């Protein structure tokens, strides 16, 4: 087994490293990367975040980008090195998680964060750091050998860190971690307790259910709800209705988790307090972000339209390439559904078993709701890497028949191949027809005028922003 693990590890590292090196400087999201680079540049030159520079992000992404720019130079590509590295580490964590039960499945699963997520938006986005720390939480909660107090404290620090990279993602992660604790605390009890004896359990589970319902009512349409939102909602509802745990059992977890959360927030709060910008930080990152999250983007798609068109092309394709790409999109949308169904069925049939086994798919189910925020392919891609890993993890947990395992692994390999060949590093503004046909835009090297001489971008973007820069001069 060790021989196969070593070979699988070498293959995985070679493939993942090659992919990240090739794609790290391809693609460009002008609005997002320009804004992040501008803030990083101003912070690098001595301006104070939330006093001289205002932004709705909590701060970690800007300090990390400023640090990267200071080390690697004032270039768009400089900001991408930490993001590519963190995705590399995430892939290695996934590989290690799978390597003992199945080295070859570990190769497939380990490539998912890079190929089904990062290569579609290989920029310095806060999403990649939030995703990494979310995956790290799943690993921590899956570790049965870790002392419960340390596990809870560590999960608190990591959940706070997710929030300080992206607030809304952090909220979903908090819901997932607390749901995990509630399931774990209640697994020993088969009889319902009196409300007063399980008040903390009911308050927390009720808040999760109400919070998720509130968000989905505001942000999701019917398709988004049924594809992404219904599964964590059903889980929260089932916990509230069918489980119970004493205040003491729930408190054992929360008394270590909450100090961990406080420890995660402490560095930023102290730093903001010392520079006198704590109020401005709260106004920008909490109040201001609430309104920012209600904005829409010009090329907002409708997931239901893309999904319906994909099914139509599967049954009446105009070419083999169109059939392959249409199947690709149907499978991508199916990942969160498959994970959600398996999660609900498993916890209902295996109530007495340890919850640590399903930490990964549980967290992935809540994380998939990130895709609801904007109905554009890139927001789907922010979640598909983790959802694909969760589906493969079910093959380890359930140990189904060999043909089912082969079908699952083969489907993910198919997604990896189509993702790289037809959709990686493509402009965000592609039409639905382009998405379903796999039509690719050629990329050209950007010049010094855009501070991205090592960057390969869409030629239309290059022409437009070169014109703007010349007008500025």
Coordinates of N, CA and C in Angstrom, one line a residue, residues 213-330:
X213 N -33.2 30.1 6.1 CA -34.4 30.4 5.4 C -34.5 31.9 5.0
X214 N -34.1 32.8 5.9 CA -34.1 34.2 5.6 C -33.2 34.5 4.4
X215 N -32.0 34.0 4.4 CA -31.1 34.3 3.3 C -31.6 33.8 2.0
X216 N -32.1 32.5 2.0 CA -32.5 31.9 0.8 C -33.8 32.6 0.2
X217 N -34.7 33.1 1.1 CA -35.9 33.8 0.7 C -35.5 35.1 0.0
X218 N -34.4 35.7 0.4 CA -34.0 37.0 -0.2 C -33.1 36.7 -1.5
X219 N -32.3 35.7 -1.5 CA -31.3 35.6 -2.5 C -31.5 34.5 -3.6
X220 N -32.3 33.5 -3.3 CA -32.4 32.3 -4.1 C -33.8 32.3 -4.9
X221 N -33.7 31.8 -6.1 CA -34.9 31.5 -6.9 C -35.2 30.0 -6.6
X222 N -36.3 29.5 -7.2 CA -36.7 28.1 -7.0 C -35.6 27.1 -7.3
X223 N -34.9 27.3 -8.5 CA -33.8 26.4 -8.9 C -32.6 26.5 -7.9
X224 N -32.2 27.7 -7.5 CA -31.1 27.8 -6.6 C -31.5 27.2 -5.2
X225 N -32.7 27.4 -4.8 CA -33.1 26.8 -3.5 C -33.1 25.2 -3.6
X226 N -33.6 24.7 -4.7 CA -33.7 23.2 -4.8 C -32.3 22.6 -5.0
X227 N -31.4 23.3 -5.7 CA -30.1 22.8 -6.0 C -29.1 22.9 -4.8
X228 N -29.1 24.1 -4.2 CA -28.1 24.4 -3.2 C -28.7 24.6 -1.8
X229 N -29.8 25.3 -1.6 CA -30.3 25.7 -0.3 C -31.1 24.7 0.5
X230 N -31.8 23.8 -0.2 CA -32.8 23.0 0.5 C -32.1 21.9 1.4
X231 N -30.9 21.5 1.0 CA -30.2 20.4 1.7 C -29.7 20.9 3.1
X232 N -29.0 22.0 3.3 CA -28.7 22.4 4.6 C -29.9 22.8 5.4
X233 N -30.9 23.3 4.8 CA -32.2 23.7 5.5 C -32.9 22.4 6.0
X234 N -32.9 21.4 5.2 CA -33.5 20.1 5.7 C -32.7 19.5 6.8
X235 N -31.4 19.6 6.7 CA -30.6 19.1 7.8 C -30.8 19.9 9.1
X236 N -30.9 21.2 9.0 CA -31.1 22.0 10.2 C -32.5 21.7 10.8
X237 N -33.5 21.6 9.9 CA -34.9 21.3 10.3 C -34.9 19.9 11.0
X238 N -34.2 18.9 10.4 CA -34.2 17.6 11.0 C -33.5 17.6 12.4
X239 N -32.5 18.3 12.5 CA -31.8 18.4 13.8 C -32.7 19.0 14.9
X240 N -33.5 20.1 14.5 CA -34.4 20.7 15.4 C -35.5 19.8 15.8
X241 N -36.1 19.1 14.8 CA -37.3 18.3 15.0 C -37.0 16.9 15.6
X242 N -35.9 16.3 15.3 CA -35.7 14.9 15.6 C -34.6 14.7 16.6
X243 N -33.8 15.7 16.9 CA -32.7 15.4 17.9 C -32.9 16.4 19.1
X244 N -32.1 16.1 20.1 CA -32.1 17.0 21.3 C -30.8 16.6 22.0
X245 N -30.3 17.6 22.8 CA -29.1 17.4 23.6 C -29.2 18.4 24.8
X246 N -28.7 18.0 25.9 CA -28.7 18.8 27.1 C -27.9 20.0 26.9
X247 N -28.2 21.0 27.7 CA -27.4 22.3 27.7 C -26.0 22.0 28.1
X248 N -25.7 21.0 28.9 CA -24.4 20.7 29.3 C -23.6 20.1 28.2
X249 N -24.2 19.2 27.4 CA -23.5 18.5 26.3 C -23.2 19.6 25.2
X250 N -24.1 20.4 24.9 CA -23.9 21.4 23.9 C -22.9 22.5 24.4
X251 N -23.0 22.8 25.7 CA -22.1 23.8 26.2 C -20.6 23.3 26.3
X252 N -20.4 22.0 26.4 CA -19.1 21.5 26.4 C -18.3 21.9 25.1
X253 N -19.0 21.9 24.0 CA -18.4 22.2 22.7 C -18.3 23.8 22.6
X254 N -19.4 24.4 22.9 CA -19.5 25.9 22.7 C -18.5 26.6 23.6
X255 N -18.2 26.1 24.8 CA -17.3 26.9 25.7 C -15.9 26.9 25.2
X256 N -15.6 26.0 24.3 CA -14.2 26.0 23.6 C -14.3 26.6 22.3
X257 N -15.4 26.5 21.6 CA -15.6 27.0 20.2 C -15.6 28.6 20.3
X258 N -16.4 29.1 21.2 CA -16.5 30.6 21.2 C -15.2 31.3 21.6
X259 N -14.4 30.8 22.6 CA -13.1 31.4 22.8 C -12.2 31.3 21.5
X260 N -12.3 30.2 20.8 CA -11.6 30.1 19.5 C -12.0 31.2 18.5
X261 N -13.3 31.5 18.4 CA -13.8 32.5 17.6 C -13.2 33.9 18.0
X262 N -13.3 34.1 19.3 CA -12.7 35.4 19.8 C -11.3 35.5 19.5
X263 N -10.5 34.4 19.7 CA -9.1 34.4 19.3 C -8.9 34.7 17.9
X264 N -9.7 34.2 17.0 CA -9.6 34.5 15.6 C -9.9 35.9 15.2
X265 N -10.8 36.6 15.9 CA -11.1 38.0 15.7 C -10.1 38.9 16.4
X266 N -9.4 38.4 17.4 CA -8.6 39.3 18.3 C -7.5 40.1 17.5
X267 N -6.7 39.4 16.7 CA -5.6 40.2 16.0 C -6.2 41.4 15.2
X268 N -7.3 41.2 14.5 CA -7.8 42.3 13.7 C -8.4 43.4 14.6
X269 N -9.1 43.0 15.6 CA -9.8 44.0 16.5 C -8.7 44.8 17.2
X270 N -7.7 44.2 17.7 CA -6.6 44.9 18.4 C -5.9 45.9 17.4
X271 N -5.6 45.4 16.2 CA -5.0 46.2 15.3 C -5.8 47.4 14.9
X272 N -7.1 47.2 14.7 CA -8.0 48.3 14.3 C -8.2 49.3 15.5
X273 N -8.2 48.7 16.7 CA -8.3 49.6 17.9 C -7.1 50.5 18.1
X274 N -5.9 49.9 17.9 CA -4.7 50.7 18.1 C -4.6 51.8 17.0
X275 N -5.1 51.6 15.8 CA -4.9 52.6 14.8 C -6.2 53.5 14.8
X276 N -7.2 53.3 15.7 CA -8.3 54.1 15.8 C -9.3 54.0 14.7
X277 N -9.4 52.8 14.1 CA -10.3 52.7 12.9 C -11.4 51.6 13.2
X278 N -11.6 51.2 14.4 CA -12.5 50.1 14.7 C -13.9 50.4 14.3
X279 N -14.3 51.7 14.5 CA -15.7 52.1 14.1 C -15.8 52.1 12.6
X280 N -14.8 52.6 11.9 CA -14.8 52.6 10.5 C -14.8 51.2 9.9
X281 N -14.0 50.3 10.5 CA -14.0 48.9 10.1 C -15.4 48.3 10.2
X282 N -16.1 48.5 11.3 CA -17.4 48.0 11.5 C -18.4 48.6 10.5
X283 N -18.3 49.8 10.2 CA -19.2 50.5 9.3 C -19.0 49.9 7.9
X284 N -17.7 49.8 7.5 CA -17.4 49.3 6.1 C -17.7 47.8 6.0
X285 N -17.2 47.0 6.9 CA -17.2 45.6 6.8 C -18.4 44.8 7.2
X286 N -19.2 45.5 8.0 CA -20.5 44.9 8.5 C -21.7 45.6 7.9
X287 N -21.8 46.9 8.2 CA -23.0 47.6 7.7 C -22.9 47.8 6.2
X288 N -21.7 48.3 5.7 CA -21.6 48.5 4.3 C -21.6 47.2 3.5
X289 N -21.0 46.1 4.0 CA -21.1 44.9 3.3 C -22.5 44.3 3.2
X290 N -23.3 44.6 4.1 CA -24.7 44.1 4.0 C -25.4 44.7 2.8
X291 N -25.1 45.9 2.5 CA -25.7 46.5 1.3 C -25.0 46.1 0.0
X292 N -23.7 45.9 0.1 CA -22.9 45.4 -1.0 C -23.4 44.1 -1.5
X293 N -23.7 43.2 -0.6 CA -24.2 41.8 -0.9 C -25.5 41.8 -1.6
X294 N -26.2 42.9 -1.6 CA -27.5 43.0 -2.3 C -27.3 43.4 -3.8
X295 N -26.1 43.8 -4.2 CA -25.9 44.3 -5.5 C -25.9 43.1 -6.5
X296 N -26.1 43.4 -7.8 CA -26.1 42.4 -8.8 C -25.0 42.8 -9.8
X297 N -24.6 41.9 -10.7 CA -23.6 42.2 -11.7 C -24.2 42.1 -13.0
X298 N -23.6 42.8 -14.0 CA -24.3 43.0 -15.3 C -24.5 41.7 -16.1
X299 N -23.6 40.8 -15.9 CA -23.8 39.5 -16.7 C -24.4 38.4 -15.9
X300 N -25.3 38.7 -15.0 CA -25.9 37.7 -14.1 C -26.7 36.7 -15.0
X301 N -26.4 35.5 -14.9 CA -27.1 34.4 -15.6 C -28.3 34.0 -14.8
X302 N -29.0 33.0 -15.3 CA -30.1 32.3 -14.6 C -29.6 30.8 -14.6
X303 N -29.3 30.3 -13.5 CA -28.8 28.9 -13.4 C -29.9 28.0 -14.1
X304 N -31.1 28.2 -13.9 CA -32.2 27.3 -14.4 C -32.2 27.3 -15.9
X305 N -31.9 28.5 -16.5 CA -31.8 28.6 -18.0 C -30.6 27.8 -18.5
X306 N -29.5 27.9 -17.9 CA -28.3 27.2 -18.3 C -28.5 25.7 -18.1
X307 N -29.1 25.3 -17.0 CA -29.4 23.8 -16.7 C -30.4 23.3 -17.7
X308 N -31.4 24.0 -18.0 CA -32.5 23.5 -19.0 C -31.9 23.4 -20.4
X309 N -31.1 24.4 -20.8 CA -30.5 24.4 -22.1 C -29.5 23.2 -22.2
X310 N -28.8 22.9 -21.1 CA -27.8 21.8 -21.1 C -28.6 20.5 -21.3
X311 N -29.7 20.3 -20.6 CA -30.5 19.1 -20.8 C -31.0 19.0 -22.3
X312 N -31.5 20.1 -22.8 CA -32.0 20.0 -24.2 C -30.9 19.6 -25.2
X313 N -29.7 20.1 -24.9 CA -28.5 19.7 -25.8 C -28.1 18.3 -25.6
X314 N -28.3 17.8 -24.4 CA -28.0 16.3 -24.2 C -28.9 15.4 -25.1
X315 N -30.1 15.8 -25.1 CA -31.1 14.9 -25.9 C -31.1 15.3 -27.4
X316 N -30.7 16.5 -27.7 CA -30.7 16.9 -29.2 C -29.4 17.7 -29.4
X317 N -28.2 17.1 -29.3 CA -27.0 17.8 -29.5 C -26.7 18.1 -31.0
X318 N -26.1 19.2 -31.2 CA -25.7 19.6 -32.6 C -24.3 19.0 -32.9
X319 N -23.5 18.6 -31.9 CA -22.2 18.1 -32.1 C -21.8 17.3 -30.9
X320 N -20.8 16.5 -31.0 CA -20.3 15.7 -29.8 C -19.7 16.6 -28.8
X321 N -19.1 17.7 -29.2 CA -18.5 18.6 -28.3 C -19.6 19.3 -27.4
X322 N -20.7 19.7 -28.1 CA -21.8 20.3 -27.4 C -22.4 19.3 -26.4
X323 N -22.5 18.1 -26.8 CA -23.1 17.0 -25.9 C -22.2 16.9 -24.6
X324 N -20.9 16.8 -24.8 CA -19.9 16.7 -23.7 C -20.0 17.9 -22.8
X325 N -20.0 19.1 -23.3 CA -20.1 20.3 -22.5 C -21.4 20.4 -21.8
X326 N -22.5 20.0 -22.4 CA -23.8 20.1 -21.8 C -23.9 19.1 -20.6
X327 N -23.3 17.9 -20.8 CA -23.3 16.9 -19.8 C -22.4 17.4 -18.6
X328 N -21.4 18.1 -18.9 CA -20.5 18.7 -17.9 C -21.3 19.6 -17.0
X329 N -22.1 20.5 -17.6 CA -22.8 21.5 -16.7 C -23.9 20.8 -15.9
X330 N -24.6 19.8 -16.5 CA -25.6 19.0 -15.7 C -24.9 18.4 -14.5

